[in-house]
Amino acid sequence: MSIPRSAIRESAFVIIFEKSFRDDDLEVIFDDAMNSLDDDKEIVLNEAVKKLVINVYENVEEIDKIISKYSDKRSIERIPKINLAILRLALYEAIYEEKVPVNVAISEAVIITKKYAQKADVSFINGVLGAYSRSLSDE
């Protein structure tokens, strides 16, 4: 059975968020997540999720520079970890995943934000990603 891209994305977000609290290697975090998935049918941990998470962290420095550039109200250190995880995932997909259009990455980030973060965070996430998107059309 094929897992929808939205489920892969949401699961990757959960792992990225978890990593923001831990210094452990991703493999340790993947193992811990695998051991805790028994009853949670919404979150999956397959090779696609792992690959997405690994790719985000392989590019995290460049992604964080972009977040810093377009987050004019908050320094990256002051962005809540949940928002940072959402932004990292969305920007990774927008920049590196050719099959994911920027507007889809933004839309999916907003959906995840509405589900997991505070109401006010939706505007922040949308603002940062929208500013990034507009910068692409200026090039």
PDB file of C-alpha atoms in Angstrom:
ATOM      1  CA  MET A   1       0.000   0.000   0.000  1.00  0.00           C
ATOM      2  CA  SER A   2       1.341   3.401  -0.991  1.00  0.00           C
ATOM      3  CA  ILE A   3       1.665   6.011   1.736  1.00  0.00           C
ATOM      4  CA  PRO A   4       0.481   9.503   0.757  1.00  0.00           C
ATOM      5  CA  ARG A   5       3.145  12.205   0.509  1.00  0.00           C
ATOM      6  CA  SER A   6       1.282  14.219   3.163  1.00  0.00           C
ATOM      7  CA  ALA A   7       1.699  11.340   5.664  1.00  0.00           C
ATOM      8  CA  ILE A   8       5.401  11.068   4.835  1.00  0.00           C
ATOM      9  CA  ARG A   9       5.769  14.833   5.269  1.00  0.00           C
ATOM     10  CA  GLU A  10       3.907  14.898   8.584  1.00  0.00           C
ATOM     11  CA  SER A  11       5.906  11.976   9.922  1.00  0.00           C
ATOM     12  CA  ALA A  12       9.163  13.643   8.863  1.00  0.00           C
ATOM     13  CA  PHE A  13       8.034  16.814  10.653  1.00  0.00           C
ATOM     14  CA  VAL A  14       7.496  14.844  13.885  1.00  0.00           C
ATOM     15  CA  ILE A  15      11.022  13.380  13.683  1.00  0.00           C
ATOM     16  CA  ILE A  16      12.570  16.782  12.838  1.00  0.00           C
ATOM     17  CA  PHE A  17      10.748  18.301  15.798  1.00  0.00           C
ATOM     18  CA  GLU A  18      11.945  15.482  18.067  1.00  0.00           C
ATOM     19  CA  LYS A  19      15.539  16.003  16.875  1.00  0.00           C
ATOM     20  CA  SER A  20      15.375  19.664  17.925  1.00  0.00           C
ATOM     21  CA  PHE A  21      15.300  18.486  21.563  1.00  0.00           C
ATOM     22  CA  ARG A  22      18.001  15.839  21.292  1.00  0.00           C
ATOM     23  CA  ASP A  23      21.671  15.645  20.392  1.00  0.00           C
ATOM     24  CA  ASP A  24      21.354  11.978  19.428  1.00  0.00           C
ATOM     25  CA  ASP A  25      22.203  10.774  15.945  1.00  0.00           C
ATOM     26  CA  LEU A  26      19.257  10.439  13.607  1.00  0.00           C
ATOM     27  CA  GLU A  27      19.562   6.646  13.638  1.00  0.00           C
ATOM     28  CA  VAL A  28      18.995   6.618  17.417  1.00  0.00           C
ATOM     29  CA  ILE A  29      15.980   8.886  16.997  1.00  0.00           C
ATOM     30  CA  PHE A  30      14.626   6.668  14.206  1.00  0.00           C
ATOM     31  CA  ASP A  31      15.052   3.581  16.420  1.00  0.00           C
ATOM     32  CA  ASP A  32      13.287   5.269  19.334  1.00  0.00           C
ATOM     33  CA  ALA A  33      10.483   6.413  17.063  1.00  0.00           C
ATOM     34  CA  MET A  34      10.097   2.925  15.625  1.00  0.00           C
ATOM     35  CA  ASN A  35       9.742   1.500  19.137  1.00  0.00           C
ATOM     36  CA  SER A  36       7.011   3.990  20.029  1.00  0.00           C
ATOM     37  CA  LEU A  37       4.849   3.654  16.912  1.00  0.00           C
ATOM     38  CA  ASP A  38       2.761   0.706  18.100  1.00  0.00           C
ATOM     39  CA  ASP A  39      -0.627   2.366  18.357  1.00  0.00           C
ATOM     40  CA  ASP A  40      -0.074   5.584  16.413  1.00  0.00           C
ATOM     41  CA  LYS A  41      -1.457   4.950  12.938  1.00  0.00           C
ATOM     42  CA  GLU A  42      -1.034   8.588  11.787  1.00  0.00           C
ATOM     43  CA  ILE A  43       2.753   8.590  12.003  1.00  0.00           C
ATOM     44  CA  VAL A  44       4.783   6.268   9.785  1.00  0.00           C
ATOM     45  CA  LEU A  45       8.487   5.572   9.727  1.00  0.00           C
ATOM     46  CA  ASN A  46       9.615   4.158   6.423  1.00  0.00           C
ATOM     47  CA  GLU A  47      12.573   4.771   4.110  1.00  0.00           C
ATOM     48  CA  ALA A  48      10.877   7.792   2.494  1.00  0.00           C
ATOM     49  CA  VAL A  49      10.424   9.473   5.889  1.00  0.00           C
ATOM     50  CA  LYS A  50      13.997   8.681   6.919  1.00  0.00           C
ATOM     51  CA  LYS A  51      15.372   9.976   3.625  1.00  0.00           C
ATOM     52  CA  LEU A  52      13.416  13.217   3.935  1.00  0.00           C
ATOM     53  CA  VAL A  53      14.635  13.808   7.509  1.00  0.00           C
ATOM     54  CA  ILE A  54      18.244  12.979   6.624  1.00  0.00           C
ATOM     55  CA  ASN A  55      18.115  15.308   3.624  1.00  0.00           C
ATOM     56  CA  VAL A  56      16.762  18.157   5.750  1.00  0.00           C
ATOM     57  CA  TYR A  57      19.650  17.782   8.197  1.00  0.00           C
ATOM     58  CA  GLU A  58      22.231  17.488   5.414  1.00  0.00           C
ATOM     59  CA  ASN A  59      21.101  20.941   4.253  1.00  0.00           C
ATOM     60  CA  VAL A  60      20.121  22.488   7.590  1.00  0.00           C
ATOM     61  CA  GLU A  61      22.811  25.199   7.582  1.00  0.00           C
ATOM     62  CA  GLU A  62      21.696  26.589   4.228  1.00  0.00           C
ATOM     63  CA  ILE A  63      18.031  26.236   5.178  1.00  0.00           C
ATOM     64  CA  ASP A  64      18.605  28.059   8.476  1.00  0.00           C
ATOM     65  CA  LYS A  65      20.326  30.927   6.618  1.00  0.00           C
ATOM     66  CA  ILE A  66      17.212  31.289   4.481  1.00  0.00           C
ATOM     67  CA  ILE A  67      14.963  31.209   7.552  1.00  0.00           C
ATOM     68  CA  SER A  68      17.121  33.898   9.169  1.00  0.00           C
ATOM     69  CA  LYS A  69      16.956  36.032   6.049  1.00  0.00           C
ATOM     70  CA  TYR A  70      13.152  35.956   5.779  1.00  0.00           C
ATOM     71  CA  SER A  71      12.283  35.977   9.487  1.00  0.00           C
ATOM     72  CA  ASP A  72      12.712  39.683  10.018  1.00  0.00           C
ATOM     73  CA  LYS A  73      10.907  39.798  13.380  1.00  0.00           C
ATOM     74  CA  ARG A  74      12.613  36.874  15.150  1.00  0.00           C
ATOM     75  CA  SER A  75      16.170  35.595  15.150  1.00  0.00           C
ATOM     76  CA  ILE A  76      16.415  31.882  14.469  1.00  0.00           C
ATOM     77  CA  GLU A  77      17.291  31.248  18.132  1.00  0.00           C
ATOM     78  CA  ARG A  78      13.956  32.787  19.173  1.00  0.00           C
ATOM     79  CA  ILE A  79      11.767  30.845  16.743  1.00  0.00           C
ATOM     80  CA  PRO A  80       9.829  28.140  18.602  1.00  0.00           C
ATOM     81  CA  LYS A  81      11.207  24.675  17.842  1.00  0.00           C
ATOM     82  CA  ILE A  82       7.913  23.538  16.377  1.00  0.00           C
ATOM     83  CA  ASN A  83       7.921  26.420  13.880  1.00  0.00           C
ATOM     84  CA  LEU A  84      11.563  25.836  13.067  1.00  0.00           C
ATOM     85  CA  ALA A  85      10.857  22.183  12.295  1.00  0.00           C
ATOM     86  CA  ILE A  86       7.985  23.165   9.988  1.00  0.00           C
ATOM     87  CA  LEU A  87      10.062  25.827   8.215  1.00  0.00           C
ATOM     88  CA  ARG A  88      13.041  23.520   7.753  1.00  0.00           C
ATOM     89  CA  LEU A  89      10.894  20.835   6.189  1.00  0.00           C
ATOM     90  CA  ALA A  90       8.973  23.231   3.935  1.00  0.00           C
ATOM     91  CA  LEU A  91      12.082  25.024   2.720  1.00  0.00           C
ATOM     92  CA  TYR A  92      13.887  21.748   2.095  1.00  0.00           C
ATOM     93  CA  GLU A  93      11.014  20.590  -0.085  1.00  0.00           C
ATOM     94  CA  ALA A  94      10.677  23.949  -1.848  1.00  0.00           C
ATOM     95  CA  ILE A  95      14.396  24.127  -2.653  1.00  0.00           C
ATOM     96  CA  TYR A  96      15.513  20.534  -3.177  1.00  0.00           C
ATOM     97  CA  GLU A  97      12.477  18.431  -4.083  1.00  0.00           C
ATOM     98  CA  GLU A  98      11.819  19.035  -7.778  1.00  0.00           C
ATOM     99  CA  LYS A  99       8.443  17.281  -7.612  1.00  0.00           C
ATOM    100  CA  VAL A 100       7.185  19.618  -4.857  1.00  0.00           C
ATOM    101  CA  PRO A 101       6.213  23.083  -6.129  1.00  0.00           C
ATOM    102  CA  VAL A 102       6.922  25.954  -3.732  1.00  0.00           C
ATOM    103  CA  ASN A 103       3.211  26.717  -3.306  1.00  0.00           C
ATOM    104  CA  VAL A 104       2.544  23.095  -2.320  1.00  0.00           C
ATOM    105  CA  ALA A 105       5.382  23.149   0.232  1.00  0.00           C
ATOM    106  CA  ILE A 106       3.892  26.329   1.709  1.00  0.00           C
ATOM    107  CA  SER A 107       0.347  24.966   1.732  1.00  0.00           C
ATOM    108  CA  GLU A 108       1.434  21.731   3.409  1.00  0.00           C
ATOM    109  CA  ALA A 109       3.459  23.671   5.991  1.00  0.00           C
ATOM    110  CA  VAL A 110       0.387  25.722   6.856  1.00  0.00           C
ATOM    111  CA  ILE A 111      -1.666  22.532   7.268  1.00  0.00           C
ATOM    112  CA  ILE A 112       0.929  21.066   9.645  1.00  0.00           C
ATOM    113  CA  THR A 113       1.107  24.365  11.535  1.00  0.00           C
ATOM    114  CA  LYS A 114      -2.665  24.444  11.999  1.00  0.00           C
ATOM    115  CA  LYS A 115      -2.580  20.900  13.349  1.00  0.00           C
ATOM    116  CA  TYR A 116       0.415  21.132  15.689  1.00  0.00           C
ATOM    117  CA  ALA A 117       1.224  24.763  16.505  1.00  0.00           C
ATOM    118  CA  GLN A 118      -0.506  27.840  17.870  1.00  0.00           C
ATOM    119  CA  LYS A 119      -3.006  29.822  15.809  1.00  0.00           C
ATOM    120  CA  ALA A 120      -0.669  32.846  15.601  1.00  0.00           C
ATOM    121  CA  ASP A 121       2.097  30.617  14.224  1.00  0.00           C
ATOM    122  CA  VAL A 122       0.185  30.125  10.975  1.00  0.00           C
ATOM    123  CA  SER A 123       0.746  33.783  10.043  1.00  0.00           C
ATOM    124  CA  PHE A 124       4.420  33.587  10.960  1.00  0.00           C
ATOM    125  CA  ILE A 125       5.058  30.409   8.947  1.00  0.00           C
ATOM    126  CA  ASN A 126       3.062  31.698   5.988  1.00  0.00           C
ATOM    127  CA  GLY A 127       4.888  35.045   6.167  1.00  0.00           C
ATOM    128  CA  VAL A 128       8.387  33.572   6.158  1.00  0.00           C
ATOM    129  CA  LEU A 129       7.611  31.083   3.394  1.00  0.00           C
ATOM    130  CA  GLY A 130       5.675  33.682   1.395  1.00  0.00           C
ATOM    131  CA  ALA A 131       8.619  36.102   1.559  1.00  0.00           C
ATOM    132  CA  TYR A 132      10.921  33.331   0.350  1.00  0.00           C
ATOM    133  CA  SER A 133       8.509  32.477  -2.471  1.00  0.00           C
ATOM    134  CA  ARG A 134       8.232  36.111  -3.570  1.00  0.00           C
ATOM    135  CA  SER A 135      12.033  36.373  -3.642  1.00  0.00           C
ATOM    136  CA  LEU A 136      12.096  33.577  -6.224  1.00  0.00           C
ATOM    137  CA  SER A 137       9.923  35.575  -8.616  1.00  0.00           C
ATOM    138  CA  ASP A 138      12.231  38.587  -8.170  1.00  0.00           C
ATOM    139  CA  GLU A 139      15.193  36.616  -9.513  1.00  0.00           C
TER     140      GLU A 139
END
